[in-house]
Coordinates of C-alpha atoms in Angstrom, one line a residue:
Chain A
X1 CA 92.5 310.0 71.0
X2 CA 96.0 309.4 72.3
X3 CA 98.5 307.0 70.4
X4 CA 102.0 305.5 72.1
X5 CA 104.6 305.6 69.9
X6 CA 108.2 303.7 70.2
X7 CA 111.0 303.4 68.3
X8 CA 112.8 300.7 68.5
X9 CA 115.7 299.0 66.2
X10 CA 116.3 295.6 64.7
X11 CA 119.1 293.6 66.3
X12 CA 120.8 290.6 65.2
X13 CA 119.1 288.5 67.5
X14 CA 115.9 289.5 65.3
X15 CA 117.2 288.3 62.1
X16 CA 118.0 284.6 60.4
X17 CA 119.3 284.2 57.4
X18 CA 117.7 285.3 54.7
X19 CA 119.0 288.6 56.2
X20 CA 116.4 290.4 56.9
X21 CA 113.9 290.4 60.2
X22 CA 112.5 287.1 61.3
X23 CA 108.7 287.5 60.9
X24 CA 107.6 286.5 63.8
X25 CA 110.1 289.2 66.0
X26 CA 107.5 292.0 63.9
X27 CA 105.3 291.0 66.6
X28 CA 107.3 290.4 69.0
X29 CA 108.5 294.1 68.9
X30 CA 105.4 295.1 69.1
X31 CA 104.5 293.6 72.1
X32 CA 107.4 295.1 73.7
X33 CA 105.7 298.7 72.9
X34 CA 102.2 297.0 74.5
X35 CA 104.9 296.3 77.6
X36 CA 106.4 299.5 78.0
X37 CA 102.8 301.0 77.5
X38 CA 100.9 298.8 80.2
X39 CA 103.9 299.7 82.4
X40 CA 103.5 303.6 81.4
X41 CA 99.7 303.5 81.8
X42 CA 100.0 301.6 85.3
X43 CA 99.3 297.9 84.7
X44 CA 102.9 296.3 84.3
X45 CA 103.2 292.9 83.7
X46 CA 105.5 291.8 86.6
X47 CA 102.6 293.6 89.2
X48 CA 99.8 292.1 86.9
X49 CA 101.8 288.3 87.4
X50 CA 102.5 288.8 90.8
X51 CA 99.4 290.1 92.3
X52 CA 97.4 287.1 90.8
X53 CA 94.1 288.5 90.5
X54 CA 93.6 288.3 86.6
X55 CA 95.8 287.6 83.6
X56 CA 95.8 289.2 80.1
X57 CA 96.0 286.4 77.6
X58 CA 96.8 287.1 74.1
X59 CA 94.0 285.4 72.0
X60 CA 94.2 286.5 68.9
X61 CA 97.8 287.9 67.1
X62 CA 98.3 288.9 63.3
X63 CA 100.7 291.1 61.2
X64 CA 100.6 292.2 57.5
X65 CA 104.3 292.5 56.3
X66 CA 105.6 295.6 53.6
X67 CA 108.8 296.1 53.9
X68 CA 111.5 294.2 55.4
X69 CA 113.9 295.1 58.2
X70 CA 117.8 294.4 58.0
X71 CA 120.0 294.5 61.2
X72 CA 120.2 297.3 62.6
X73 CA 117.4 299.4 60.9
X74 CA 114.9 301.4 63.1
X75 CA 111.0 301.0 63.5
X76 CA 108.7 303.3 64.8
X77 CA 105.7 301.3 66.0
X78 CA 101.9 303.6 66.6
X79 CA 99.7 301.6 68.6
X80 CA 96.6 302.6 69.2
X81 CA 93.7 301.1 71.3
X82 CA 91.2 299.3 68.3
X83 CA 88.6 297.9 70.6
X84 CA 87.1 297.4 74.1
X85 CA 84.5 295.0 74.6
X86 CA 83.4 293.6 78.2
X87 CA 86.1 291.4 78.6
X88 CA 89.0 291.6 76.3
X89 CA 90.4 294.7 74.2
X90 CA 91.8 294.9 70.7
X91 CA 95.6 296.9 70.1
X92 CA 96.4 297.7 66.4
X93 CA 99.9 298.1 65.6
X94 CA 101.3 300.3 62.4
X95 CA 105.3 299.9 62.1
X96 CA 107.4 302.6 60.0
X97 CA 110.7 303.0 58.7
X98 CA 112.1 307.0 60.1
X99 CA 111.5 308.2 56.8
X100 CA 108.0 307.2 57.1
X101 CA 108.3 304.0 54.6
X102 CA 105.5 301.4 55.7
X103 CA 107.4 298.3 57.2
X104 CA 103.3 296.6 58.1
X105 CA 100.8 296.3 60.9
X106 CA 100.0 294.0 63.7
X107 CA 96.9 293.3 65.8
X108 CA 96.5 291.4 69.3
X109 CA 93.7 291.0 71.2
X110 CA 93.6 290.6 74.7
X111 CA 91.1 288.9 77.7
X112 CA 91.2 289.2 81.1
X113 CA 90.8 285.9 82.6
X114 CA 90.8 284.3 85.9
X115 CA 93.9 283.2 87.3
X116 CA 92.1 280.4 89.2
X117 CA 89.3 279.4 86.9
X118 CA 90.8 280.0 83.5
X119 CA 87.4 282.2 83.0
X120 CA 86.8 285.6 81.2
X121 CA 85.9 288.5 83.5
X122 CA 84.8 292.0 82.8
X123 CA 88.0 294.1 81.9
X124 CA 88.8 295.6 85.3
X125 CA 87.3 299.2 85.5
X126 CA 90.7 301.0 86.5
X127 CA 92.7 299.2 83.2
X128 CA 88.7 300.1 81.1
X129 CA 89.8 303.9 81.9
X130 CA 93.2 303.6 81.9
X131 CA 92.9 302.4 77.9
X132 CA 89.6 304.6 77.0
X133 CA 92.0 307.5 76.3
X134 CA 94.1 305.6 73.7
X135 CA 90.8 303.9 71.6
X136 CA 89.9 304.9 68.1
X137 CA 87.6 302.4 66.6
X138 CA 88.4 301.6 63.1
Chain B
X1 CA 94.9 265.3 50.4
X2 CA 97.9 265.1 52.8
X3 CA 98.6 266.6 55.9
X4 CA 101.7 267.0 57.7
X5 CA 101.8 266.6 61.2
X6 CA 104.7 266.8 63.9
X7 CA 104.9 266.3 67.2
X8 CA 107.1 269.2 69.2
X9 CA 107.7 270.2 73.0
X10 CA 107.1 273.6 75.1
X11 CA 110.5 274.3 76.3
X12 CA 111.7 276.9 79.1
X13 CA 113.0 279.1 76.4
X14 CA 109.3 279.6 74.9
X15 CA 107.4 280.1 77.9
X16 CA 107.3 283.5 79.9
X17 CA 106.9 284.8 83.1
X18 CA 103.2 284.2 82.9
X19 CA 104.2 280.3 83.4
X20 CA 102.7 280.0 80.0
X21 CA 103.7 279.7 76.2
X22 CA 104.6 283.1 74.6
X23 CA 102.3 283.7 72.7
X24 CA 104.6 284.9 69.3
X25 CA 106.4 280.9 69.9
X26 CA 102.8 279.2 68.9
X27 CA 103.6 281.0 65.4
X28 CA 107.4 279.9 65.4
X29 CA 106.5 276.3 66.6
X30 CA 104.1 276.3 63.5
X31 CA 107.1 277.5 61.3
X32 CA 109.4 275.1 62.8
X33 CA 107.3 272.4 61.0
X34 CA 106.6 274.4 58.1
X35 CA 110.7 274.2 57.9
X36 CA 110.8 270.8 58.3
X37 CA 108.1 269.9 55.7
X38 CA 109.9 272.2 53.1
X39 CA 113.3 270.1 53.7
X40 CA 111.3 266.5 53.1
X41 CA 109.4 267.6 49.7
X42 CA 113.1 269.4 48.6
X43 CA 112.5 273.0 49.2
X44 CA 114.9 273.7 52.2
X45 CA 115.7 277.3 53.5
X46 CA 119.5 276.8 53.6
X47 CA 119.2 275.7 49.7
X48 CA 116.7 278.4 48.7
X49 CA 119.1 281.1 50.6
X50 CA 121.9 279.8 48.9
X51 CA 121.0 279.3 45.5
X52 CA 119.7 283.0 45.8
X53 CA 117.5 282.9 42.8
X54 CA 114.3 283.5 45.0
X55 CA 113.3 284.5 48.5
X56 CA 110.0 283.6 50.2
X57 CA 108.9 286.2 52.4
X58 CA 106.0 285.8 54.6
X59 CA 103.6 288.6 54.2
X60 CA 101.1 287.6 56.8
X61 CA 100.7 285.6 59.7
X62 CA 98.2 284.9 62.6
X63 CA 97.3 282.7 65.3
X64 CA 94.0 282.1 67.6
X65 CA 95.2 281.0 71.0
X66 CA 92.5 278.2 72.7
X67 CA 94.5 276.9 75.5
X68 CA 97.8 277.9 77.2
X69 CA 100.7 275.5 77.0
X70 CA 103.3 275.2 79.9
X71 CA 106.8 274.2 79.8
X72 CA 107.1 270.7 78.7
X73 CA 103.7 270.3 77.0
X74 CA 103.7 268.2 74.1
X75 CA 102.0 269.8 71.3
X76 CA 100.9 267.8 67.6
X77 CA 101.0 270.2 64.6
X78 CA 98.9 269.5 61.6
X79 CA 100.0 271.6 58.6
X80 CA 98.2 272.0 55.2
X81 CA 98.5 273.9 52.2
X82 CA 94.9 276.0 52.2
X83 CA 95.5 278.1 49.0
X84 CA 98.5 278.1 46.0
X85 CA 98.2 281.3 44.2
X86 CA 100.0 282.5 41.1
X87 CA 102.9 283.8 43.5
X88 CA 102.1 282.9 46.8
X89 CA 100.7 280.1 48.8
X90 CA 98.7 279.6 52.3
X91 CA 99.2 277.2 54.9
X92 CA 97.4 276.5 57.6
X93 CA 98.6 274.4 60.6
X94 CA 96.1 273.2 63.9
X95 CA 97.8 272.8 67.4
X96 CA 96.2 270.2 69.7
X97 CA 97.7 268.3 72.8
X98 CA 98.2 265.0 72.8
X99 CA 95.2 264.0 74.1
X100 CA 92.9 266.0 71.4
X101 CA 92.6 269.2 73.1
X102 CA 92.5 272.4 71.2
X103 CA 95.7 274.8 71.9
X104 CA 95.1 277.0 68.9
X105 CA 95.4 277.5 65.1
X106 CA 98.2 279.5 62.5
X107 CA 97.8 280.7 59.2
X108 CA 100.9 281.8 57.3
X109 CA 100.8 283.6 53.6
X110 CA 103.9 283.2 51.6
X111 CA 105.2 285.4 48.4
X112 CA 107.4 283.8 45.9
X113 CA 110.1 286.9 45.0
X114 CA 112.7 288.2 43.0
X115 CA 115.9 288.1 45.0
X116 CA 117.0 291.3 42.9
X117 CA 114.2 293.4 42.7
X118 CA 111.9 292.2 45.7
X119 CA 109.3 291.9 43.6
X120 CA 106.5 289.0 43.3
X121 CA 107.8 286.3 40.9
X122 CA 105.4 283.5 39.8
X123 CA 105.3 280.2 42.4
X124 CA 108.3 277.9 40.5
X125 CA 106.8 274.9 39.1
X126 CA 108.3 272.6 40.9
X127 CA 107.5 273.9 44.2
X128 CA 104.0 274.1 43.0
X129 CA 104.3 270.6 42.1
X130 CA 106.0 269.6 45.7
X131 CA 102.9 271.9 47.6
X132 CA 99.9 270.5 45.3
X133 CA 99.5 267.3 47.0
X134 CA 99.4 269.2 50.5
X135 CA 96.4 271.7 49.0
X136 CA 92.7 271.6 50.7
X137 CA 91.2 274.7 50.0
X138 CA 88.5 275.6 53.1
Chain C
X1 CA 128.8 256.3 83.5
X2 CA 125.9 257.4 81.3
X3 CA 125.9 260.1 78.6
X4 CA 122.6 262.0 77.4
X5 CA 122.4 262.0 73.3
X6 CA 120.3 263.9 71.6
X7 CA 120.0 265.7 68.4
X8 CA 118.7 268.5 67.1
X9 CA 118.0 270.9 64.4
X10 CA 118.6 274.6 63.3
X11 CA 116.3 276.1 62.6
X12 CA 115.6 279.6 60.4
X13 CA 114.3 281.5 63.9
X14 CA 117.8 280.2 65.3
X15 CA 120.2 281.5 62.5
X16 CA 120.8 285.5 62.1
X17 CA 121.5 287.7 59.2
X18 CA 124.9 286.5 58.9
X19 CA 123.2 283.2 57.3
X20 CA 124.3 281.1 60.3
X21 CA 123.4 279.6 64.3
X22 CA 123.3 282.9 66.2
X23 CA 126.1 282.3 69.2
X24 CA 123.1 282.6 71.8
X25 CA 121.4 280.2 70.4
X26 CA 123.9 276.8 71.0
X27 CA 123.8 277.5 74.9
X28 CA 119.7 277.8 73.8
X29 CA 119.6 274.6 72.0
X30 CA 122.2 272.7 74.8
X31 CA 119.5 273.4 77.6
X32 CA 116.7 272.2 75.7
X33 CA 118.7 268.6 75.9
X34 CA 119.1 269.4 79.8
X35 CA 115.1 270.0 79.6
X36 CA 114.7 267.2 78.5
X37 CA 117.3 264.9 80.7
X38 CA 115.4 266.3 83.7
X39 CA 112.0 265.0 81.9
X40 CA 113.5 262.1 81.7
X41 CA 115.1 261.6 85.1
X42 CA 111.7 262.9 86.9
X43 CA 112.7 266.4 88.0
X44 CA 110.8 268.2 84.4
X45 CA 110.7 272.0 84.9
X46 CA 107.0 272.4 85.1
X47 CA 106.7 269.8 87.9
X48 CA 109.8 271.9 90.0
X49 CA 107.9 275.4 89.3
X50 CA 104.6 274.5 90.6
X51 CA 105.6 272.5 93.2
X52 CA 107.5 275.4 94.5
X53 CA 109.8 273.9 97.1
X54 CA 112.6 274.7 95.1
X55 CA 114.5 276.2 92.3
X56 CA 117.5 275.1 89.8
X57 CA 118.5 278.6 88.8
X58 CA 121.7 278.8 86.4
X59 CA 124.8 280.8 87.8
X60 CA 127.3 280.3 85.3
X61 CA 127.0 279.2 81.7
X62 CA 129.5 279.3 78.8
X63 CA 130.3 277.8 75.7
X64 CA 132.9 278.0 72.6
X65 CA 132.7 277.7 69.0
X66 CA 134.5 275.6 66.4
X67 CA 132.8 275.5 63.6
X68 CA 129.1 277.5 61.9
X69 CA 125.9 275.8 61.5
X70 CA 123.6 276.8 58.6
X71 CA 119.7 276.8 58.6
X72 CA 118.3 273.0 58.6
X73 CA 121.7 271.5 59.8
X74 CA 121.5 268.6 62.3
X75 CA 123.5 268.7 65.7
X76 CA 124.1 266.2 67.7
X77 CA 124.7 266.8 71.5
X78 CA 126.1 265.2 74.3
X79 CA 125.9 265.7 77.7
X80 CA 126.5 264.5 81.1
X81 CA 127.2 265.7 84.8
X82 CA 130.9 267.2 85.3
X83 CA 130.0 268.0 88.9
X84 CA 128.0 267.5 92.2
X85 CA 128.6 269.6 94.8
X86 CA 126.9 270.4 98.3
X87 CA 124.2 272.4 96.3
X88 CA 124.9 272.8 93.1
X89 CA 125.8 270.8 89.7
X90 CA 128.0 271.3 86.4
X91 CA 126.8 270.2 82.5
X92 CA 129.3 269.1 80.0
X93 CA 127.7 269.6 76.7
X94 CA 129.6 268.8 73.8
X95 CA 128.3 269.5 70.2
X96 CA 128.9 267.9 66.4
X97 CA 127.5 267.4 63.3
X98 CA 126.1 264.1 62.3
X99 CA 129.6 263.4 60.5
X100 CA 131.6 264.2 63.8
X101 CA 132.4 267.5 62.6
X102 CA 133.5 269.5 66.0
X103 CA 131.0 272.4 66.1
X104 CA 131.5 273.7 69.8
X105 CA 131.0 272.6 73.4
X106 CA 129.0 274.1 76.6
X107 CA 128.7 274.6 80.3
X108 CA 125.8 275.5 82.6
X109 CA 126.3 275.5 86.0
X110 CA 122.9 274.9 88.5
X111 CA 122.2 275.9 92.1
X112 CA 119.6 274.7 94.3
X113 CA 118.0 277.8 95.9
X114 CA 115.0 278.2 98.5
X115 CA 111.8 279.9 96.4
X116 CA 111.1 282.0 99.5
X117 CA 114.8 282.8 100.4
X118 CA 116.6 282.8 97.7
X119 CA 119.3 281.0 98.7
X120 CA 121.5 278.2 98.4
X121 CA 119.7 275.0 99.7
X122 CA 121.6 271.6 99.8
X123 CA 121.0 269.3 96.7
X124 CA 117.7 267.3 97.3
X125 CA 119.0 263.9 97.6
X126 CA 116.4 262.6 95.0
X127 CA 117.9 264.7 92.5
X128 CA 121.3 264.2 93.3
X129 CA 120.6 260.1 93.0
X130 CA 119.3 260.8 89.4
X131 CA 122.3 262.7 88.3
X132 CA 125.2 260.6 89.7
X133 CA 124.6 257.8 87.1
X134 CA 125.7 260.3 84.6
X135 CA 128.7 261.9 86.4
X136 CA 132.2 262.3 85.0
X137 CA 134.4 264.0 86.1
X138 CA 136.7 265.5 83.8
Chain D
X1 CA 140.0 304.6 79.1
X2 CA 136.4 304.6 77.8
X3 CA 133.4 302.2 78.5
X4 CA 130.4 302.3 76.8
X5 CA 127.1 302.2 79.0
X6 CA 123.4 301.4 78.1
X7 CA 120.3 300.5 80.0
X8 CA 117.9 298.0 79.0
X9 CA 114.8 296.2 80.3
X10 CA 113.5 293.1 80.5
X11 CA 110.7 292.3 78.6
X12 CA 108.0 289.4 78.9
X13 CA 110.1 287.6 75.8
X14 CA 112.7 287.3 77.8
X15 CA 111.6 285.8 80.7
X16 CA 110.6 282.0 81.2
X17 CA 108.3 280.1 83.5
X18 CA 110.6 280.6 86.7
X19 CA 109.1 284.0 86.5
X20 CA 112.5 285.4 85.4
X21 CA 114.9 286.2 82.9
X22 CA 115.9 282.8 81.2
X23 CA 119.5 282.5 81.5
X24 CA 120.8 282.9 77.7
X25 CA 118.7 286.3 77.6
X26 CA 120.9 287.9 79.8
X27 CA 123.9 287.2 77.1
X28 CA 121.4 288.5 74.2
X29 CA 121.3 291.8 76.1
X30 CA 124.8 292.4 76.5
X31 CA 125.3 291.3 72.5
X32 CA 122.7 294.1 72.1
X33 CA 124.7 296.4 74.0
X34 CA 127.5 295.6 72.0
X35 CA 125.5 296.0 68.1
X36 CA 124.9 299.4 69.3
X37 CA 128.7 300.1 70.0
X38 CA 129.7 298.9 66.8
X39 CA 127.1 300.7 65.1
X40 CA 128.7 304.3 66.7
X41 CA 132.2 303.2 65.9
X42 CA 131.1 303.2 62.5
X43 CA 131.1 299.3 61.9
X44 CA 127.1 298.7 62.2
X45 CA 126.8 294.6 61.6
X46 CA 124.5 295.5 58.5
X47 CA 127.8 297.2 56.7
X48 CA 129.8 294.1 58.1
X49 CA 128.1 291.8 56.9
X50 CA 126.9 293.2 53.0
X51 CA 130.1 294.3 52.5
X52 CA 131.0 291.0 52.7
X53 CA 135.0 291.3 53.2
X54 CA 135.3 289.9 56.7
X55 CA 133.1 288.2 59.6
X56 CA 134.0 288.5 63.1
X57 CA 132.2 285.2 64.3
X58 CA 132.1 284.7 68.4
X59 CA 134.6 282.1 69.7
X60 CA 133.8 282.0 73.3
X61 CA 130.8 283.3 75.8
X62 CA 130.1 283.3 78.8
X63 CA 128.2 284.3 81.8
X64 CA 127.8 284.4 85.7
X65 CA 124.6 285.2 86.9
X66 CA 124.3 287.1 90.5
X67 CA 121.0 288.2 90.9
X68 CA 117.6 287.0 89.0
X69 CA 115.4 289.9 86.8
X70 CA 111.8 290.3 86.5
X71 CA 109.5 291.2 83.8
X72 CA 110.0 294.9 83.6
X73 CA 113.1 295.5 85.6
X74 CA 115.9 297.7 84.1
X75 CA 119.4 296.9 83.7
X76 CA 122.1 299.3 83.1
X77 CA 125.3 296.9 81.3
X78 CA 128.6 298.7 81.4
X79 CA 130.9 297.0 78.3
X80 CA 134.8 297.6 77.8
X81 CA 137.3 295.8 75.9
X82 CA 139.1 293.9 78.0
X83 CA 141.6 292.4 75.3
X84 CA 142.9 293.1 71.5
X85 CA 144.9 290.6 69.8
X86 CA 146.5 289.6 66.8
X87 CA 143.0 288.6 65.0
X88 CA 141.0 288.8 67.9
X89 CA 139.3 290.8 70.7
X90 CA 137.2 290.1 74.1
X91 CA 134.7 292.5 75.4
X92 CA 133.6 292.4 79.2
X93 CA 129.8 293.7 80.2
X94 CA 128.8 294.0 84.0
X95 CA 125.4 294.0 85.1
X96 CA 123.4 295.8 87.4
X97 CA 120.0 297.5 88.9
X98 CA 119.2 301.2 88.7
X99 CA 119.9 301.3 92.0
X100 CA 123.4 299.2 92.1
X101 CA 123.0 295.6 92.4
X102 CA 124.9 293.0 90.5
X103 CA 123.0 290.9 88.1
X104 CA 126.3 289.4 86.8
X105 CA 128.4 289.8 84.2
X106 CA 129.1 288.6 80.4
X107 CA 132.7 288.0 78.3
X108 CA 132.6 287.4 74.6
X109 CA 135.5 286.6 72.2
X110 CA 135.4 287.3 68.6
X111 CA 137.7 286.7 65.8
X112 CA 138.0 288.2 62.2
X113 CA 137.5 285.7 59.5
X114 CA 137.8 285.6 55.7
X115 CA 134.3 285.3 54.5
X116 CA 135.3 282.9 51.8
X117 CA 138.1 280.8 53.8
X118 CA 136.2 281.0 57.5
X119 CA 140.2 281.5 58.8
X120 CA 141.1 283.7 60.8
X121 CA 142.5 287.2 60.0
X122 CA 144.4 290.1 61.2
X123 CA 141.8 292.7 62.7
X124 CA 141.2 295.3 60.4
X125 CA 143.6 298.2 61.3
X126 CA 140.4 300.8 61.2
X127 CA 138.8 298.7 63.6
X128 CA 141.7 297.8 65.9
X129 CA 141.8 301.8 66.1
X130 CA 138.1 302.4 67.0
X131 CA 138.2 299.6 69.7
X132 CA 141.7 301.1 71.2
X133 CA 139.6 303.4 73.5
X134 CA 137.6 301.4 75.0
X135 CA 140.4 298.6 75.9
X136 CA 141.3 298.1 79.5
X137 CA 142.9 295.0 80.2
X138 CA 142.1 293.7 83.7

């Protein structure tokens, strides 16, 4: 089983004013590792939008929060491939400080819809194998 | 038992190049009214930041997505307090369109903490007071 | 001639760690008043995306900054059209605080493109006819 | 005369219903650019801000956009200082592709304040000297 794993760092932008990372950029961050992985693995999102055959819409987001993040402060985000069913897949998120402190976790999950209809349809055989080799089930 | 419910708008700045809703800004629309209920019963962030006797970290956070919002899209938010703990509190907060259709659902978890230590402090009265009236446990 | 008023809030998500508006975010909250001016004057966004016959892209914004605003502080903003030209448009924002308090002032700048092109297409004359009613030239 | 050069890319955050980059991203990026300066000149924003002795608020921003980015497109943003004053200073970014284009360009102004007063102050001598570099006034 294969992870992806990004670091990334906190910018202002991220914060507000309690200081500290704005909860909901956790997940935002870690999408942009999902991003950079789809694009890695094949499946970018500007080719995904454009070609118009399917989308991937999020239905499902959460995060569990440890630690917080001031400006500037790095994050290394493991994701990990949680679940694949017929039509959607699960990604689970674990985010670390660089000396391994535990800043918390995320989980989307994902369906591949119709762009016409609005519908499920089966995950796409080609992204199924492109994210078999990243899935541990939990 | 009283709900608090605000009306908000999609705009440009929260949809993405799917021609959709971001799916992180359903979880900061929610927070935007979570913000503005907190001002009305006398809890505002600017105050509580300021005073600096206590934070209120968010230690979880998730949304179920039901229907994709496009810029402009008016969206009603109905927010209630689900659980009050000894040093934390729920709240959970339905998105629908105007005309009654499901767009999705957030659930926050918040932490009353020392500002010093970053450690769990119990809920202050007051605010447990100011919440009370809000609470429907599910 | 007719100004746009419309006021707004900051919000925690807009503020950084330096406990106030993060700069970005004025030129962010200004174009959510130009949002919803073009609502209101029949050109919204979503309408002018799907129909596809052409686009309003911005080619010039700026803005400058008297004075902070802090988590939960109103703003009030003004705007109104500084400029028609052959294909393009100027916005005049100006910012303050409920007590008149100067907090900054903005400009966006808007072409009218071809989707399939790219380029600059004359200003449809519908659009033009909604925005001369609020044209000033300063 | 040094300049300071990162590339970035465009992430599905960033972008907007018109399929591309909303316009105020493209100003969050270059700020981005410039957090990571500060932090290698030794005056990281985190320091800045809990040491608590000075701000250095921005006064003035702007931007002229060229060319539109997709999701997933890189930009490489080339930033110099383009002016050192008496309290002051102005950075310049330029835009562009991997492979050349323009994208556009950004100018920020920033001025050291008293924390306490919010007035202006002379630029910290340490700071004027780790800036000196990178000036080049156009």
């Amino acid at each position: 089983m294969k992870k992806y794993t990004r670091e990334t760092a906190v910018r202002l932008q991220h914060t507000d004013a309690a200081g500290i990372l704005f909860f909901a950029n956790l997940i935002v961050l870690a999408h942009e590792v999902y991003e950079q992985f789809m694009e890695e693995i094949g499946f970018g999102f500007d080719g995904i939008i454009r070609t118009g055959e399917y989308l991937i819409p999020i239905v499902h987001a959460e995060a569990d929060y440890k630690r917080m993040l001031r400006t500037g402060e790095r994050a290394i985000i493991d994701m990990h491939v949680s679940r694949i069913g017929r039509s959607s897949y699960a990604l689970d998120y674990t985010i670390r400080t660089p000396d391994g402190a535990s800043v918390g976790k995320c989980r989307t999950v994902h369906v591949t819809t119709d762009v016409t209809t609005n519908r499920k349809i089966p995950l796409p055989e080609n992204l199924r194998a492109a994210l078999t080799p990243y899935l541990q089930e939990s």
